[in-house]
Amino acid sequence: MSITLDLSRTANPVPAATAPVNLSGLTRAGLRQALIDAGVCPAEKARMRATQIWRWIHHYGVTDFDQMSDIGKELRLALAEAFTLNRPEIVERLVSRDGTRKWLIRMGPGIEVETVYIPDVGRSGALCVSSQVGCTLNCTFCHTGTQKLVRNLTAAEIVAQVQVARDDLEEWPSPKEDRRLSNIVFMGMGEPLYNLDNVSDAIDIIADNEGIAISRRRITVSTSGVVPKIPELGERTGTMLAISLHATNDPLRDVLVPLNKKYPLDELMAAIRAYPGLGNSKRVTFEYVMLKGVNDSPDEARALCKLIAGIPAKVNLIPFNPWPGTDYECSDWAAIERFAAILNKAGYASPIRTPRGRDILAACGQLKSESEKKRASAVRKEAQDAAA
């Protein structure tokens, strides 16, 4: 009788290859530790090397270690073997008639977000970044909210959106004056406060004075009202706060912003008043989308003034951007101006946000959805052509 030994279970399995770490998305502390962990730099020199590399990545915008001219060749080779500086794939780039730019960015298989640059906002121009792929909030007026959440974006993927925009705007090295990109707004896809750890790390990278160097006072984080996280956002990031409000009473806000059922207006207003550093130089921005016959009456304007009384604030009035299948309509311009006049008389700045990028579906509430639909149509056509 012969015996055959099966050694397959005891053999050492071949470890799966791991992707190199992208240094572009690490905080200063994370970058320093990565150099030590990879064995490319002794601990006593890691802080100095991390500072050098940081400036090359975030001040000069380099994507190749060979460009780091003040670092020795041997160390550059070791860095290239252990790490990467690659940008994500730009699937689509569109430019509106009004100068708005939109990028569809692929972070990985099935992981795509849209990022929008809006000129003439803030000091010179604002970048609207996403914090999640999809959304869980299901706000009924928002097309983006009709998409299911895929996952949170990492800090690296959030920072990459800024890097992609600055590549396209040709703003490396980081300019101190005459910037085209001067402000960052977390108003893209997703709820930032449901991804606060990664959002906070990304803000630390973006605001660092030796890198991208966009001031925390020029970074605004918008939330639909995740009440427990609002004071924490202020403590951790020191950024400006925006609230996606849209209604002045709980029954209506329960419909427009379903998160209100969990965190009603009384709790939301208390959390806003507890936001660190509020004052005339650090006002809350209330975002209010204007929906015809829903929330645009003079009585609603007066109720809004009462709701936010005592809070240093301004109100951005947003004409509704329609999308296929919605039952909502944009308020008439006269109704919007009447609403703004009531707020102004009460002492609140209430700019009417000019719709930007509608022709490339880059306006508020339109991100990602149309590009998903277009790609799905292309896939169906390819399948039909193949079958024929």
Coordinates of C-alpha atoms in Angstrom, one line a residue:
M1 CA 0.0 0.0 0.0
S2 CA 1.4 3.4 -1.0
I3 CA 0.9 6.5 1.0
T4 CA 0.8 10.0 -0.5
L5 CA 1.5 12.9 1.8
D6 CA -0.6 16.0 1.1
L7 CA 1.6 19.0 2.1
S8 CA -0.6 21.7 0.6
R9 CA -2.1 22.7 3.9
T10 CA 1.2 23.0 5.7
A11 CA 3.0 24.9 2.9
N12 CA 3.5 28.6 3.6
P13 CA 1.0 30.6 1.5
V14 CA 2.3 33.3 -0.8
P15 CA 1.4 36.6 0.8
A16 CA -0.8 38.8 -1.3
A17 CA 0.9 41.9 -2.8
T18 CA 0.0 45.1 -1.0
A19 CA -0.3 48.4 -2.8
P20 CA 2.4 50.9 -1.9
V21 CA 1.3 53.7 0.6
N22 CA 0.6 57.0 -1.1
L23 CA 2.4 59.6 0.9
S24 CA 0.2 62.4 -0.5
G25 CA -2.6 61.6 1.9
L26 CA -0.7 61.2 5.2
T27 CA -0.7 63.7 7.9
R28 CA 2.7 65.0 9.1
A29 CA 2.8 62.5 11.9
G30 CA 1.7 59.7 9.6
L31 CA 4.3 60.6 7.0
R32 CA 7.1 60.6 9.6
Q33 CA 6.0 57.2 10.9
A34 CA 5.7 55.7 7.4
L35 CA 9.3 56.6 6.7
I36 CA 10.4 54.8 9.9
D37 CA 8.2 51.8 9.4
A38 CA 9.4 51.3 5.8
G39 CA 13.0 51.4 7.0
V40 CA 14.0 54.1 4.6
C41 CA 14.9 56.6 7.3
P42 CA 16.2 56.2 10.9
A43 CA 13.9 57.6 13.6
E44 CA 16.3 60.4 14.5
K45 CA 16.2 61.8 11.0
A46 CA 12.6 61.1 10.2
R47 CA 11.2 64.5 11.2
M48 CA 13.6 66.4 9.0
R49 CA 13.1 64.1 6.0
A50 CA 9.3 64.2 6.5
T51 CA 9.4 68.0 6.4
Q52 CA 11.4 67.9 3.1
I53 CA 9.1 65.4 1.5
W54 CA 6.0 67.3 2.8
R55 CA 7.0 70.5 1.0
W56 CA 7.7 68.7 -2.2
I57 CA 4.3 67.0 -2.2
H58 CA 2.1 69.8 -0.8
H59 CA 3.9 73.0 -1.7
Y60 CA 5.4 72.0 -5.1
G61 CA 2.8 69.4 -6.1
V62 CA 5.4 66.8 -7.3
T63 CA 4.3 63.3 -8.3
D64 CA 7.7 61.8 -8.9
F65 CA 10.4 61.3 -6.2
D66 CA 13.1 62.1 -8.7
Q67 CA 11.9 65.7 -8.6
M68 CA 12.9 66.1 -5.0
S69 CA 16.3 67.7 -5.7
D70 CA 17.5 68.2 -2.1
I71 CA 17.1 64.5 -1.3
G72 CA 20.0 62.1 -2.2
K73 CA 19.6 59.7 -5.1
E74 CA 19.7 56.6 -2.9
L75 CA 17.0 57.8 -0.6
R76 CA 14.8 58.8 -3.6
L77 CA 15.2 55.3 -5.0
A78 CA 14.2 53.8 -1.6
L79 CA 11.2 56.1 -1.4
A80 CA 10.1 55.1 -4.9
E81 CA 10.3 51.4 -4.0
A82 CA 8.3 51.8 -0.8
F83 CA 5.8 54.5 -1.6
T84 CA 3.8 56.3 -4.4
L85 CA 2.7 59.8 -5.1
N86 CA 0.2 58.9 -7.9
R87 CA -2.9 60.9 -8.5
P88 CA -6.2 59.2 -9.0
E89 CA -7.6 58.7 -12.5
I90 CA -9.6 61.5 -14.0
V91 CA -12.5 59.8 -15.8
E92 CA -14.1 63.0 -17.1
R93 CA -13.3 66.7 -17.1
L94 CA -15.9 69.3 -18.1
V95 CA -15.8 73.1 -18.2
S96 CA -19.0 75.2 -18.1
R97 CA -19.7 78.3 -20.1
D98 CA -19.4 80.2 -16.8
G99 CA -16.0 78.9 -16.0
T100 CA -17.0 76.2 -13.5
R101 CA -14.9 73.0 -13.8
K102 CA -16.0 69.5 -12.9
W103 CA -13.9 66.4 -12.6
L104 CA -15.2 62.8 -12.3
I105 CA -12.4 61.1 -10.3
R106 CA -12.0 57.4 -10.0
M107 CA -10.3 56.5 -6.7
G108 CA -10.5 52.8 -7.3
P109 CA -12.8 50.2 -9.0
G110 CA -16.4 51.4 -8.5
I111 CA -15.2 54.3 -6.3
E112 CA -15.9 57.6 -8.1
V113 CA -16.7 61.1 -7.0
E114 CA -17.3 64.4 -8.6
T115 CA -15.4 67.6 -7.5
V116 CA -16.3 71.1 -8.7
Y117 CA -14.3 74.3 -8.9
I118 CA -16.4 77.4 -8.9
P119 CA -14.6 80.7 -9.9
D120 CA -15.3 84.0 -8.3
V121 CA -16.4 82.6 -4.9
G122 CA -14.7 83.6 -1.7
R123 CA -11.5 85.5 -2.3
S124 CA -11.2 84.1 -5.8
G125 CA -12.5 80.6 -6.3
A126 CA -13.9 77.7 -4.3
L127 CA -13.5 73.9 -4.6
C128 CA -16.5 71.8 -3.6
V129 CA -15.1 68.5 -2.4
S130 CA -16.9 65.2 -1.5
S131 CA -16.4 63.3 1.7
Q132 CA -18.3 60.1 0.8
V133 CA -19.1 58.0 -2.3
G134 CA -22.9 58.3 -2.3
C135 CA -25.0 59.5 0.6
T136 CA -27.3 58.1 3.3
L137 CA -29.4 61.2 4.0
N138 CA -32.0 60.9 1.3
C139 CA -32.9 64.6 1.3
T140 CA -35.9 64.8 -1.0
F141 CA -34.8 67.8 -3.0
C142 CA -31.3 66.6 -3.7
H143 CA -30.4 64.4 -6.7
T144 CA -27.1 63.3 -5.1
G145 CA -29.1 62.0 -2.1
T146 CA -30.8 59.4 -4.3
Q147 CA -27.6 57.4 -4.5
K148 CA -26.8 54.7 -2.0
L149 CA -23.7 55.1 0.2
V150 CA -20.8 53.1 -1.1
R151 CA -18.2 54.1 1.5
N152 CA -16.4 56.9 3.2
L153 CA -13.5 58.5 1.4
T154 CA -10.1 58.3 3.0
A155 CA -8.1 61.5 4.0
A156 CA -5.9 60.7 1.0
E157 CA -8.9 60.6 -1.4
I158 CA -10.2 63.9 0.0
V159 CA -6.8 65.6 -0.4
A160 CA -6.4 64.1 -3.9
Q161 CA -9.5 66.2 -5.0
V162 CA -7.6 69.4 -4.1
Q163 CA -4.4 68.2 -5.8
V164 CA -6.3 67.3 -9.0
A165 CA -7.9 70.8 -9.1
R166 CA -4.6 72.5 -8.5
D167 CA -2.9 70.4 -11.2
D168 CA -5.6 71.5 -13.7
L169 CA -5.5 75.2 -12.5
E170 CA -1.6 75.1 -12.7
E171 CA -1.3 76.4 -9.1
W172 CA 2.0 74.7 -8.1
P173 CA 4.0 75.7 -6.2
S174 CA 1.4 77.0 -3.7
P175 CA 0.9 80.7 -4.4
K176 CA 0.7 83.2 -1.6
E177 CA -1.1 85.8 -3.7
D178 CA -3.4 85.8 -6.7
R179 CA -4.8 82.3 -6.0
R180 CA -7.4 81.0 -8.3
L181 CA -8.3 78.4 -5.6
S182 CA -8.7 80.2 -2.3
N183 CA -11.5 78.4 -0.5
I184 CA -12.5 74.8 0.2
V185 CA -16.1 73.8 0.9
F186 CA -17.2 70.3 2.0
M187 CA -20.5 70.5 0.1
G188 CA -20.0 67.7 -2.4
M189 CA -21.3 64.1 -2.1
G190 CA -21.9 62.7 1.4
E191 CA -22.3 63.9 4.9
P192 CA -18.9 65.1 6.2
L193 CA -19.7 64.5 9.9
Y194 CA -20.3 60.8 9.3
N195 CA -16.6 60.7 8.1
L196 CA -15.2 63.2 10.6
D197 CA -11.9 61.4 11.3
N198 CA -10.9 61.4 7.6
V199 CA -12.3 64.9 7.0
S200 CA -10.3 66.2 10.0
D201 CA -7.0 64.6 8.8
A202 CA -7.6 66.0 5.3
I203 CA -8.2 69.5 6.7
D204 CA -5.0 69.3 8.7
I205 CA -3.1 68.5 5.5
I206 CA -4.9 71.2 3.4
A207 CA -4.4 73.9 6.0
D208 CA -0.7 73.2 6.8
N209 CA 1.2 76.4 6.2
E210 CA 4.2 74.6 4.6
G211 CA 1.9 72.9 2.0
I212 CA -1.3 73.7 0.3
A213 CA -1.8 76.4 3.0
I214 CA -5.5 77.2 2.7
S215 CA -6.5 78.9 5.9
R216 CA -9.0 77.1 8.2
R217 CA -11.1 80.3 8.0
R218 CA -11.4 79.6 4.3
I219 CA -12.5 76.0 4.7
T220 CA -16.2 75.4 5.3
V221 CA -17.8 72.1 6.4
S222 CA -21.5 71.7 5.6
T223 CA -23.6 69.3 7.6
S224 CA -27.3 68.4 7.4
G225 CA -27.4 68.3 11.2
V226 CA -25.4 65.5 12.8
V227 CA -25.9 67.1 16.1
P228 CA -23.5 65.2 18.4
K229 CA -20.6 65.8 16.0
I230 CA -21.1 69.6 15.4
P231 CA -19.1 70.9 18.5
E232 CA -16.5 68.2 17.9
L233 CA -16.0 69.4 14.3
G234 CA -15.2 72.9 15.6
E235 CA -12.8 71.6 18.3
R236 CA -10.9 69.4 15.9
T237 CA -10.8 71.5 12.8
G238 CA -11.4 75.2 13.6
T239 CA -13.2 75.5 10.3
M240 CA -16.2 77.5 9.3
L241 CA -19.6 75.8 9.8
A242 CA -22.5 75.6 7.3
I243 CA -25.9 74.1 8.0
S244 CA -28.0 72.6 5.3
L245 CA -31.3 73.9 6.8
H246 CA -34.0 74.4 4.2
A247 CA -37.0 74.6 6.6
T248 CA -38.0 76.5 9.8
N249 CA -40.2 73.8 11.4
D250 CA -39.8 70.2 12.2
P251 CA -42.8 68.8 10.1
L252 CA -41.4 70.3 6.9
R253 CA -37.8 69.6 7.7
D254 CA -38.7 66.0 8.4
V255 CA -39.8 65.7 4.8
L256 CA -37.0 67.7 3.2
V257 CA -34.1 66.5 5.4
P258 CA -35.1 63.2 7.0
L259 CA -32.2 63.3 9.4
N260 CA -34.3 65.9 11.2
K261 CA -36.4 63.1 12.6
K262 CA -33.4 62.0 14.6
Y263 CA -32.0 65.4 15.4
P264 CA -34.9 68.0 15.5
L265 CA -34.4 71.7 15.2
D266 CA -34.3 72.5 18.9
E267 CA -31.3 70.1 19.3
L268 CA -29.7 71.4 16.1
M269 CA -29.8 75.0 17.2
A270 CA -28.4 74.2 20.6
A271 CA -25.5 72.4 18.9
I272 CA -24.8 75.3 16.6
R273 CA -24.8 77.7 19.5
A274 CA -22.1 75.5 21.1
Y275 CA -19.8 75.6 18.1
P276 CA -16.4 76.9 19.3
G277 CA -15.4 80.4 18.4
L278 CA -18.7 81.7 17.0
G279 CA -18.6 85.5 16.5
N280 CA -18.9 88.2 13.9
S281 CA -15.7 87.0 12.3
K282 CA -16.8 83.4 12.4
R283 CA -20.4 83.2 11.4
V284 CA -22.5 80.2 10.7
T285 CA -23.8 79.9 7.1
F286 CA -27.3 78.6 6.8
E287 CA -28.0 77.1 3.4
Y288 CA -31.6 77.4 2.3
V289 CA -32.8 76.0 -1.0
M290 CA -35.7 77.9 -2.5
L291 CA -38.6 75.5 -3.3
K292 CA -41.7 77.0 -5.0
G293 CA -44.7 76.9 -2.8
V294 CA -42.9 74.8 -0.2
N295 CA -40.6 77.0 1.9
D296 CA -40.5 80.4 0.2
S297 CA -43.3 82.4 1.7
P298 CA -42.7 85.7 3.6
D299 CA -44.0 83.9 6.7
E300 CA -41.2 81.3 6.3
A301 CA -38.7 84.1 6.0
R302 CA -39.9 85.7 9.3
A303 CA -39.9 82.3 11.0
L304 CA -36.3 81.8 9.8
C305 CA -35.2 85.1 11.4
K306 CA -36.8 84.0 14.6
L307 CA -35.2 80.5 14.5
I308 CA -31.6 81.8 14.1
A309 CA -32.0 84.8 16.4
G310 CA -28.9 85.4 18.4
I311 CA -26.6 83.3 16.3
P312 CA -23.9 85.1 14.3
A313 CA -25.0 84.0 10.9
K314 CA -25.6 84.6 7.2
V315 CA -28.1 82.8 5.0
N316 CA -27.3 81.6 1.5
L317 CA -30.4 81.4 -0.6
I318 CA -30.0 78.7 -3.2
P319 CA -32.3 78.6 -6.2
F320 CA -33.4 74.9 -6.6
N321 CA -31.6 73.1 -9.4
P322 CA -34.1 70.8 -11.0
W323 CA -33.3 67.2 -12.0
P324 CA -35.3 64.4 -13.8
G325 CA -38.0 62.9 -11.7
T326 CA -38.3 65.6 -9.1
D327 CA -41.6 67.1 -8.0
Y328 CA -40.0 70.3 -6.8
E329 CA -39.7 73.5 -8.7
C330 CA -37.5 76.5 -8.2
S331 CA -39.1 79.5 -6.5
D332 CA -39.9 82.5 -8.7
W333 CA -37.2 85.1 -8.7
A334 CA -39.5 87.7 -7.2
A335 CA -40.3 85.4 -4.3
I336 CA -36.6 84.8 -3.7
E337 CA -35.8 88.5 -3.6
R338 CA -38.8 89.1 -1.3
F339 CA -37.5 86.4 1.0
A340 CA -34.0 87.9 1.0
A341 CA -35.3 91.4 1.7
I342 CA -37.0 90.2 4.9
L343 CA -33.8 88.6 6.1
N344 CA -31.8 91.7 5.2
K345 CA -34.1 93.9 7.2
A346 CA -33.6 91.7 10.2
G347 CA -29.9 92.2 9.9
Y348 CA -28.8 89.0 8.2
A349 CA -26.7 89.0 5.0
S350 CA -28.6 86.8 2.6
P351 CA -26.8 86.5 -0.8
I352 CA -28.7 84.7 -3.5
R353 CA -26.4 82.0 -4.9
T354 CA -26.1 82.3 -8.6
P355 CA -26.5 78.8 -10.1
R356 CA -23.1 77.8 -11.6
G357 CA -22.3 74.9 -13.8
R358 CA -25.8 73.8 -14.6
D359 CA -24.8 73.1 -18.2
I360 CA -22.3 70.4 -17.0
L361 CA -24.5 69.2 -14.1
A362 CA -22.2 70.7 -11.6
A363 CA -24.7 72.8 -9.7
C364 CA -25.7 72.2 -6.1
G365 CA -27.4 68.8 -5.7
Q366 CA -26.5 67.5 -9.1
L367 CA -23.2 65.8 -8.5
K368 CA -22.5 62.3 -9.8
S369 CA -26.0 61.3 -10.7
E370 CA -26.0 62.3 -14.3
S371 CA -22.6 60.8 -15.0
E372 CA -23.7 57.5 -13.5
K373 CA -26.7 57.5 -15.8
K374 CA -24.6 58.3 -18.8
R375 CA -22.2 55.5 -18.1
A376 CA -25.0 53.0 -17.5
S377 CA -26.5 54.0 -20.9
A378 CA -23.1 53.4 -22.5
V379 CA -22.8 50.0 -21.0
R380 CA -26.2 49.0 -22.2
K381 CA -25.3 50.2 -25.7
E382 CA -22.0 48.2 -25.7
A383 CA -23.9 45.1 -24.7
Q384 CA -26.5 45.6 -27.4
D385 CA -23.8 46.1 -30.0
A386 CA -22.0 43.0 -28.9
A387 CA -25.2 40.9 -29.0
A388 CA -25.9 42.2 -32.6

